[in-house]
mmCIF file of C-alpha atoms in Angstrom:
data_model
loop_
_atom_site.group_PDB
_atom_site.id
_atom_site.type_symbol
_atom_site.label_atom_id
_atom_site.label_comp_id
_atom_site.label_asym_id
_atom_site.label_seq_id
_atom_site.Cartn_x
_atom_site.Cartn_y
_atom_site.Cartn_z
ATOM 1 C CA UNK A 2 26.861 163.012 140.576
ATOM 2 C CA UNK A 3 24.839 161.066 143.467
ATOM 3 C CA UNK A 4 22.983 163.497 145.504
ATOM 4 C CA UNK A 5 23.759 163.027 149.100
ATOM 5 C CA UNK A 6 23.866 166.302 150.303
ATOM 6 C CA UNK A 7 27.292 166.837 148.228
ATOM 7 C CA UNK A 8 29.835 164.900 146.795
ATOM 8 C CA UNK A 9 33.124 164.773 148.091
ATOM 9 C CA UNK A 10 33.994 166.312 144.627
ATOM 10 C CA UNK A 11 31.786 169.600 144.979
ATOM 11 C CA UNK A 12 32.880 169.461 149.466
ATOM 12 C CA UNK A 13 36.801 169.737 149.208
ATOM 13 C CA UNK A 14 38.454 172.332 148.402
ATOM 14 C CA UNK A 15 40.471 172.764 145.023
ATOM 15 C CA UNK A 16 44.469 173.763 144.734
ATOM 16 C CA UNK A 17 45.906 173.048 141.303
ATOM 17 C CA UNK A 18 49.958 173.069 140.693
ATOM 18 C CA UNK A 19 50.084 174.346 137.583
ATOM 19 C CA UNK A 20 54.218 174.466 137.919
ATOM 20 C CA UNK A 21 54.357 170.596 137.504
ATOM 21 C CA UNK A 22 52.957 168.426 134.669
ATOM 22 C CA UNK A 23 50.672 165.524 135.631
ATOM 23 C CA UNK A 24 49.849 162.487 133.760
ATOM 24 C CA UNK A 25 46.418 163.128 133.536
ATOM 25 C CA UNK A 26 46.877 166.661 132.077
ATOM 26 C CA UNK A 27 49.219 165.665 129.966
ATOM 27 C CA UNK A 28 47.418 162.304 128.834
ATOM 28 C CA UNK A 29 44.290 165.362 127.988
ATOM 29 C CA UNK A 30 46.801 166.955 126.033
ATOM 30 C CA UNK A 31 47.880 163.706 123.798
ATOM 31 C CA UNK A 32 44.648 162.792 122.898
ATOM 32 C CA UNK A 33 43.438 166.379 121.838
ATOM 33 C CA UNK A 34 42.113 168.036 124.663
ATOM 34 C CA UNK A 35 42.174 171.745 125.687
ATOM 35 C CA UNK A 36 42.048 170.875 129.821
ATOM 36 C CA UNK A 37 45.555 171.135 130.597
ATOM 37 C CA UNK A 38 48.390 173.772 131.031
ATOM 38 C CA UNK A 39 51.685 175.039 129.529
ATOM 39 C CA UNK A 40 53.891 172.538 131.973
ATOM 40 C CA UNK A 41 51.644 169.897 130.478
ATOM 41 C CA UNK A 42 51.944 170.847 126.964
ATOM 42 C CA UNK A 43 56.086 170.996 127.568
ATOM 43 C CA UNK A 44 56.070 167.519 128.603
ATOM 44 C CA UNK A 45 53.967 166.468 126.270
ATOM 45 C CA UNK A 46 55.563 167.622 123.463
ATOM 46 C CA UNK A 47 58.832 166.442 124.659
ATOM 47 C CA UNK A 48 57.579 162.829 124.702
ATOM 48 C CA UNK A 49 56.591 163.343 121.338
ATOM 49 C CA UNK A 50 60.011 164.588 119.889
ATOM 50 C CA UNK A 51 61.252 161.227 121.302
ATOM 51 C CA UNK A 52 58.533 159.417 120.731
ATOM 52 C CA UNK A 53 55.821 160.214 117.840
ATOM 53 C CA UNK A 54 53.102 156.766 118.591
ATOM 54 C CA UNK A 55 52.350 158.246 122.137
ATOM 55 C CA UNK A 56 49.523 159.506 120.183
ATOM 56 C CA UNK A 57 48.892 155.810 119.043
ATOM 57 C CA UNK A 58 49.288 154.808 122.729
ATOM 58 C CA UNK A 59 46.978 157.423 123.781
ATOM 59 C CA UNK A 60 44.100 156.401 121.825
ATOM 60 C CA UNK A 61 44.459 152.816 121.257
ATOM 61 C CA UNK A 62 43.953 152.440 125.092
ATOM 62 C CA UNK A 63 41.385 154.237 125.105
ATOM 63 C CA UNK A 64 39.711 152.368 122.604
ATOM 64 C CA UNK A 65 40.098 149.182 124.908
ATOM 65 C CA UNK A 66 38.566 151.254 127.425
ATOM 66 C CA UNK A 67 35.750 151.803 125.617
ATOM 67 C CA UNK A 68 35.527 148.074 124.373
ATOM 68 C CA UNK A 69 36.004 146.793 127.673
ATOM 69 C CA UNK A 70 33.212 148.535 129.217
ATOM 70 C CA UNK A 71 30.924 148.006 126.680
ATOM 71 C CA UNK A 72 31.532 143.853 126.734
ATOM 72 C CA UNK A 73 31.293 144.176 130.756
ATOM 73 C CA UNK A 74 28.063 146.095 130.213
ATOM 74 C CA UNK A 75 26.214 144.023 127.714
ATOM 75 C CA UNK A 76 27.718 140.402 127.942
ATOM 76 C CA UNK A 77 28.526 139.935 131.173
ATOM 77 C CA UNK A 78 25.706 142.335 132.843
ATOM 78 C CA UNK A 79 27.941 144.051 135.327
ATOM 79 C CA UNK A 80 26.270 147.276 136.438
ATOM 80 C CA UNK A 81 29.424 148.570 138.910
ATOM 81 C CA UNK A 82 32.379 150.079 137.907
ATOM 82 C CA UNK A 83 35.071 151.551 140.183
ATOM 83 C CA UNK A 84 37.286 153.154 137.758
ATOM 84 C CA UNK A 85 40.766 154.013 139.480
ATOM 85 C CA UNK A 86 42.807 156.497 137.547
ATOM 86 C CA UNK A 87 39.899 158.115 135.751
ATOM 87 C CA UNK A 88 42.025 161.206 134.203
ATOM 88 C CA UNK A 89 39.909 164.130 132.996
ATOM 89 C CA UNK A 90 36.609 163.216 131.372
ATOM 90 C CA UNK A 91 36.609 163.132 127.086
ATOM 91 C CA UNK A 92 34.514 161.353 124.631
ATOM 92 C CA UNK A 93 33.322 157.908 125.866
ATOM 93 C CA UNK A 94 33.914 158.037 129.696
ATOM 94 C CA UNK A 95 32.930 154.580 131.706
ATOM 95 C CA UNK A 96 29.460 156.013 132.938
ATOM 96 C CA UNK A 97 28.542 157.214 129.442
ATOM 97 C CA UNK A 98 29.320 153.417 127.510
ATOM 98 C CA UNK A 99 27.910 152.145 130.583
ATOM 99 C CA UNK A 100 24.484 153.834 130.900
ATOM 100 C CA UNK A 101 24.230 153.761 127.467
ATOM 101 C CA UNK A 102 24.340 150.021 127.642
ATOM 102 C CA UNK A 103 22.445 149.985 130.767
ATOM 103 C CA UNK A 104 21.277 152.886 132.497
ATOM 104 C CA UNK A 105 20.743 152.004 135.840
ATOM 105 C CA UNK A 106 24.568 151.056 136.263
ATOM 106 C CA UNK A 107 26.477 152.928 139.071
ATOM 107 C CA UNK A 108 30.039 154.539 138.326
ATOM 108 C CA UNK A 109 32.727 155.946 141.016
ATOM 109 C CA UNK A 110 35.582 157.729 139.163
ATOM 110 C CA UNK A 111 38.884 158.149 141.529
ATOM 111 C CA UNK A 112 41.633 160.595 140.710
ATOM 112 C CA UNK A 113 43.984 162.629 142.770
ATOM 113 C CA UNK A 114 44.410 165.689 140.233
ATOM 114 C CA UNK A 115 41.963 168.864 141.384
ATOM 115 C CA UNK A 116 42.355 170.017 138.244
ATOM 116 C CA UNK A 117 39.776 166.074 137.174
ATOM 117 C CA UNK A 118 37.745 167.035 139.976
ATOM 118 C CA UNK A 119 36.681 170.346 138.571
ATOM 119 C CA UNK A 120 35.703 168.509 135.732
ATOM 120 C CA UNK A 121 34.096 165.565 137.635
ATOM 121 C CA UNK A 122 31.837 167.603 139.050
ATOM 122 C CA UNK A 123 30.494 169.083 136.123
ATOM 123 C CA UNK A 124 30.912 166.626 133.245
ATOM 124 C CA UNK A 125 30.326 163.255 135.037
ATOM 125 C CA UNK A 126 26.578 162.981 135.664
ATOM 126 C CA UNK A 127 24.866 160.003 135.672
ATOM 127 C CA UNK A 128 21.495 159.061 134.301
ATOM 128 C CA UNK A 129 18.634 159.300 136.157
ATOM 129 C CA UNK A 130 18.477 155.194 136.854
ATOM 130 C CA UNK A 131 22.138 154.951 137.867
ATOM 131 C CA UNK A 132 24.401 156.961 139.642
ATOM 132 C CA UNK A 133 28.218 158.531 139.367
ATOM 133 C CA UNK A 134 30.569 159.859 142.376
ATOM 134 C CA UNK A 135 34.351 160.886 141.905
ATOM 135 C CA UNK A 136 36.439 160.894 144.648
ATOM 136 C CA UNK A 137 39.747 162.357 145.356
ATOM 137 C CA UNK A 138 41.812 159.909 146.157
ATOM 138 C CA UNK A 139 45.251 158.386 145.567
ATOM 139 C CA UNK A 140 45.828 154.924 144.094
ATOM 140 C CA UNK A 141 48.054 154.050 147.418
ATOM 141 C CA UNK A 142 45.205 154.610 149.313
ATOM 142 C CA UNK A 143 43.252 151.234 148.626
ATOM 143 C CA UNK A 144 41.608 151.060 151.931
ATOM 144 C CA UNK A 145 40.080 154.559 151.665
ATOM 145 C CA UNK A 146 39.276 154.133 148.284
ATOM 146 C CA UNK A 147 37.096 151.010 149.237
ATOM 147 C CA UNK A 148 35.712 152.757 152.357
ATOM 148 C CA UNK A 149 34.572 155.727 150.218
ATOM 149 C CA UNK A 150 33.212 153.886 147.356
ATOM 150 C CA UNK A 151 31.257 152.082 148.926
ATOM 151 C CA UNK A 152 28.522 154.860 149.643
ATOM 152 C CA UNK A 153 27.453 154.469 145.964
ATOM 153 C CA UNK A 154 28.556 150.815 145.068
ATOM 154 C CA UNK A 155 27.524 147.749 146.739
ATOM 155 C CA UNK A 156 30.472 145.498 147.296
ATOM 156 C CA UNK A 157 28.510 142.593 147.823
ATOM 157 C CA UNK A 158 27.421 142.481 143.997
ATOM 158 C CA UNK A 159 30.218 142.102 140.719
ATOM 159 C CA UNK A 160 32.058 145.188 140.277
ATOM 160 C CA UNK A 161 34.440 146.047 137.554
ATOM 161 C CA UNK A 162 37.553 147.610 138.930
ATOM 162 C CA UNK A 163 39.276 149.275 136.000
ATOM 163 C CA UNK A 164 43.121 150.134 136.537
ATOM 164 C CA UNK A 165 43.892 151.808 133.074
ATOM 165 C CA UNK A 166 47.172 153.526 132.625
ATOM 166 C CA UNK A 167 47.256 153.518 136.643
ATOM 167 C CA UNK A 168 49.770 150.821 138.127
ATOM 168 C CA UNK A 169 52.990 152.286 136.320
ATOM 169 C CA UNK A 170 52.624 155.436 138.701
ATOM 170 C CA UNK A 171 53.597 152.711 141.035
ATOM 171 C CA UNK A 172 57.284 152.338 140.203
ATOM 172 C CA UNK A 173 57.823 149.337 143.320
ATOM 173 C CA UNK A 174 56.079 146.330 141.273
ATOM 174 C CA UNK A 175 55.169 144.484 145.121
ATOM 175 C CA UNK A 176 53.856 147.719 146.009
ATOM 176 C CA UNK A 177 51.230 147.748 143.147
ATOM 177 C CA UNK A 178 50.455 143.727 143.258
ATOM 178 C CA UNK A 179 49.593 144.323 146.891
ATOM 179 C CA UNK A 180 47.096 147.205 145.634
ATOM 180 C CA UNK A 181 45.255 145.207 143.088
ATOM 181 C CA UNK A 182 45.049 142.546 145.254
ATOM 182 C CA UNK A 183 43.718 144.624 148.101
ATOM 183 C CA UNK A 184 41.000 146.018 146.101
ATOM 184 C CA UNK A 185 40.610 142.943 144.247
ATOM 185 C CA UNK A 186 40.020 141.428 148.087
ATOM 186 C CA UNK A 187 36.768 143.709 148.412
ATOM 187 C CA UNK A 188 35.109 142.385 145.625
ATOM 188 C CA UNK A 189 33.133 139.343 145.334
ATOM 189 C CA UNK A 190 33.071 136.456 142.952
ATOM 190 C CA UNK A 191 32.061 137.311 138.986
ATOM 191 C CA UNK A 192 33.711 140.809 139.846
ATOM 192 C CA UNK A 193 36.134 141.202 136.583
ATOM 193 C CA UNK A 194 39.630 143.434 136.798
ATOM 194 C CA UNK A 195 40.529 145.441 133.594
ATOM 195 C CA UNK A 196 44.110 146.673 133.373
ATOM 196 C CA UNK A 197 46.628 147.934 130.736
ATOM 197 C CA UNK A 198 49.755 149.837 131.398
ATOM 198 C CA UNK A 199 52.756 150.483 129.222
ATOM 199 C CA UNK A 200 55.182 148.470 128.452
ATOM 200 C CA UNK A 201 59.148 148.028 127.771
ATOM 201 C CA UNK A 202 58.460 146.421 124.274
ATOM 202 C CA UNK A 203 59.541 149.905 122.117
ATOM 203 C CA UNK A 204 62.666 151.243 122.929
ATOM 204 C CA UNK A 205 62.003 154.751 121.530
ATOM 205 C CA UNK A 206 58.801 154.422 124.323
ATOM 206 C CA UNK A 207 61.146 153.365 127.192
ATOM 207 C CA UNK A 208 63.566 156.866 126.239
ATOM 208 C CA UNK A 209 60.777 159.108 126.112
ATOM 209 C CA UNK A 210 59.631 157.733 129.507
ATOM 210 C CA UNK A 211 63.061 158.304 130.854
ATOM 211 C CA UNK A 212 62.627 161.982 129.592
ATOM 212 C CA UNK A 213 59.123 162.493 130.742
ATOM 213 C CA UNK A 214 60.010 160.885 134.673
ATOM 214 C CA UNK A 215 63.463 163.836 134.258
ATOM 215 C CA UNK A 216 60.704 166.585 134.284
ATOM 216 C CA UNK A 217 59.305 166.289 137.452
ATOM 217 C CA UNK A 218 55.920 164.740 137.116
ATOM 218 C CA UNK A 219 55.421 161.661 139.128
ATOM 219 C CA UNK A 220 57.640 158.850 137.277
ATOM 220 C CA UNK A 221 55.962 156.364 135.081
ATOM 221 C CA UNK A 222 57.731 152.855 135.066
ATOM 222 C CA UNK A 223 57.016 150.594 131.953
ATOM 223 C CA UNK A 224 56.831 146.834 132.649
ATOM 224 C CA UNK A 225 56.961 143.880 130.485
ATOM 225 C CA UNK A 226 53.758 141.985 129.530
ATOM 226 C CA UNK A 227 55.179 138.977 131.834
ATOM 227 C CA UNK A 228 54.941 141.666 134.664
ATOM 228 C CA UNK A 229 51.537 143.427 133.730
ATOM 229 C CA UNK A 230 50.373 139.472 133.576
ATOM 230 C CA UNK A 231 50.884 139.139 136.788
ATOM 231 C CA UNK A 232 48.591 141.447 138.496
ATOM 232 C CA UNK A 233 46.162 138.779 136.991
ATOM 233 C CA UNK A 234 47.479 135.829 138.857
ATOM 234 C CA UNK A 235 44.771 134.061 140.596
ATOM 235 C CA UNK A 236 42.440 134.877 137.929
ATOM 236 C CA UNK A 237 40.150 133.847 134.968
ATOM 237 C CA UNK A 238 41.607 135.746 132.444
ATOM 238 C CA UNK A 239 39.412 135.635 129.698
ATOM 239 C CA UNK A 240 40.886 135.646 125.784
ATOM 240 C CA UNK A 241 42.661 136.861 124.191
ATOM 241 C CA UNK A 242 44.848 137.035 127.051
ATOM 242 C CA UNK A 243 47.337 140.022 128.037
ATOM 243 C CA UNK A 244 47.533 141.682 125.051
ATOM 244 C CA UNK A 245 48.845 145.126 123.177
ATOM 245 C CA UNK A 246 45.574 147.404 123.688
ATOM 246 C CA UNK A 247 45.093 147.473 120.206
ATOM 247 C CA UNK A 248 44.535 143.832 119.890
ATOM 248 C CA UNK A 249 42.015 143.453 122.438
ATOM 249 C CA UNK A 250 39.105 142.017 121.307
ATOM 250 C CA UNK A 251 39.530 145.076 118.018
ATOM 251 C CA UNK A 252 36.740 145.843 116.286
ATOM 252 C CA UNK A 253 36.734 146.558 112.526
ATOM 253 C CA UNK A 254 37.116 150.311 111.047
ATOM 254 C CA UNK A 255 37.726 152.012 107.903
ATOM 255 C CA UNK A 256 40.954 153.014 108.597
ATOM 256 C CA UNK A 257 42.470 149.742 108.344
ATOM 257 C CA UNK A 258 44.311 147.703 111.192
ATOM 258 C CA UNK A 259 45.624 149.562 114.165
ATOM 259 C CA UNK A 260 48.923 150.110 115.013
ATOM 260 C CA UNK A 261 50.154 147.192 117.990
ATOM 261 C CA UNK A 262 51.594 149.665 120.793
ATOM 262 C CA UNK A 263 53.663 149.771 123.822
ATOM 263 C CA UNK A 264 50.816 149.159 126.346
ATOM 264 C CA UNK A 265 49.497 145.800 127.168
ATOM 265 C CA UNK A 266 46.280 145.017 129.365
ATOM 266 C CA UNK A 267 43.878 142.024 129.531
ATOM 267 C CA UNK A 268 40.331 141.340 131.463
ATOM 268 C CA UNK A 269 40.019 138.720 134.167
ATOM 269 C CA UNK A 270 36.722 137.405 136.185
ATOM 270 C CA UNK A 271 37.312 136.853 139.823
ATOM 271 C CA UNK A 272 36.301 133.332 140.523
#
C-alpha cells in the first residue's frame, strides 16, 4: 500500500453483512476461493444448479484480465491502472502482472465490500518502485473515485481504467454510460478503457441471473454485446473488437480451446 501516513483502507472502519451475498464474495467463491461466507456459498451454488459454465465465466474473464494487463504493460507501456470493481485479491491481481512487467507502475484498486478491504490491506502491496492504494468506494461515485485516486495516480499521464465485471451492477444502461464517460473524461489521450460484463447470449446464464438478483444481493443485469459496445463509443477500439472474454486476444494452452462464454469485453485507446 502507498505510505502516506495510512491508507484509506487501514483508516476506515470495517462492518461486514454477512446476512447478504455480494458479488465479490460470491465471484471468490466461483473461482475457488475460501474468502467468502455461507450466504455467499448459497448463492453461489444456486447459480450453479441453473447454470454449470459460471465457473467458465468466472475464469475465462479473468484470464482476459490477466491478458489485458499484461499487453497494456508491455506493448503499450502504460504504468497506471485504476481498477474499478477490484473484488477480493487471488492469483494474478493487476499490480502483480503489472509490476511484474514493470515495476515502477502505480495501481489503485476500488471496491465497496469491507470484507476486499481487509484483504486490500494485507495482500495488495506494491513493489518497492511502484505503488498500490485501495479505496472504498462505490462505482456511482465517479467524482470521488477520481478525487481520491488521484493521490497515487497522475491524471495527466495514460491510465488504464479497468471496469471488469463492474457496469452490470448498474442495471439503468444511461446511468452506467454516463459513469464511464465521466471517468473516461479525467483521463488524457493514449489512456485505454478495458471492460467486459455479461451478457444475454446464454439463456441458461440470463435464468440463473434472474435467480441470483431474487436473493437479495445487488442485481446484476446482462446486456447484449451491441450494448457492452457502446460504452466504447468515441473510441479506438483496438482488435479483435468486443468480444466473448475467451476470445480476446487467447493465448495457446494444453487444454485445448476455451469455452466462448456469456461475457463480452474489448480494449479501447482514448484518442
Amino acid at each position: 500500500m502507498v505510505d502516506d501516513g495510512g491508507s484509506e483502507a487501514e483508516r476506515q472502519p470495517v462492518a461486514i453483512n454477512t446476512s447478504v451475498p455480494h458479488s465479490a464474495r460470491v465471484w471468490n467463491y466461483l473461482l475457488g476461493g475460501k474468502d467468502n461466507y455461507p450466504v455467499d456459498r448459497m448463492a453461489g451454488d444456486k447459480v450453479l444448479e441453473v447454470f454449470p459454465g459460471m465457473v467458465d465465466i468466472a475464469r475465462q474473464s479473468r484470464y482476459m484480465l490477466t491478458r489485458v494487463v499484461r499487453y497494456l504493460a508491455a506493448e503499450v507501456g502504460i504504468r497506471q491502472f485504476l481498477d474499478i470493481g477490484t473484488g477480493l485479491p487471488t492469483v494474478d491481481n493487476t499490480h502483480e502482472v503489472a509490476q511484474r512487467l514493470a515495476p515502477e507502475s502505480r495501481i489503485v484498486y476500488v471496491d465497496n465490500d469491507p470484507l476486499v478491504l481487509v484483504h486490500a490491506a494485507a495482500l495488495l502491496t506494491s513493489s518497492p518502485e511502484g505503488a498500490t492504494d485501495y479505496l472504498e468506494a462505490d462505482v456511482r461515485d465517479p467524482e470521488h473515485i477520481l478525487q481520491e485516486a488521484a493521490k497515487t495516480l497522475d491524471f495527466e499521464r495514460p491510465t488504464a481504467l479497468m471496469l471488469m465485471g463492474i457496469m452490470g451492477l448498474v442495471s439503468d444502461y444511461d446511468e452506467a454510460r454516463s459513469i464511464v464517460d465521466r471517468l473516461l473524461a479525467a483521463l488524457p489521450s493514449g489512456s485505454h478503457l478495458a471492460l467486459y460484463d455479461g451478457t444475454d447470449t446464454d439463456p441458461a446464464y440470463v435464468r440463473a441471473l434472474g435467480g441470483y438478483n431474487r436473493g437479495g444481493a445487488v442485481p446484476y443485469m446482462p446486456r447484449s454485446p451491441e450494448l457492452i459496445k457502446g460504452f466504447f463509443d468515441g473510441m479506438e477500439l483496438l482488435e479483435p473488437g468486443v468480444v466473448p472474454v475467451s476470445s480476446w486476444r487467447p493465448e495457446s494452452n494444453p487444454w485445448g480451446e476455451p469455452p466462448e462464454v456469456a461475457c463480452w469485453g474489448g480494449l479501447a485507446r482514448k484518442p
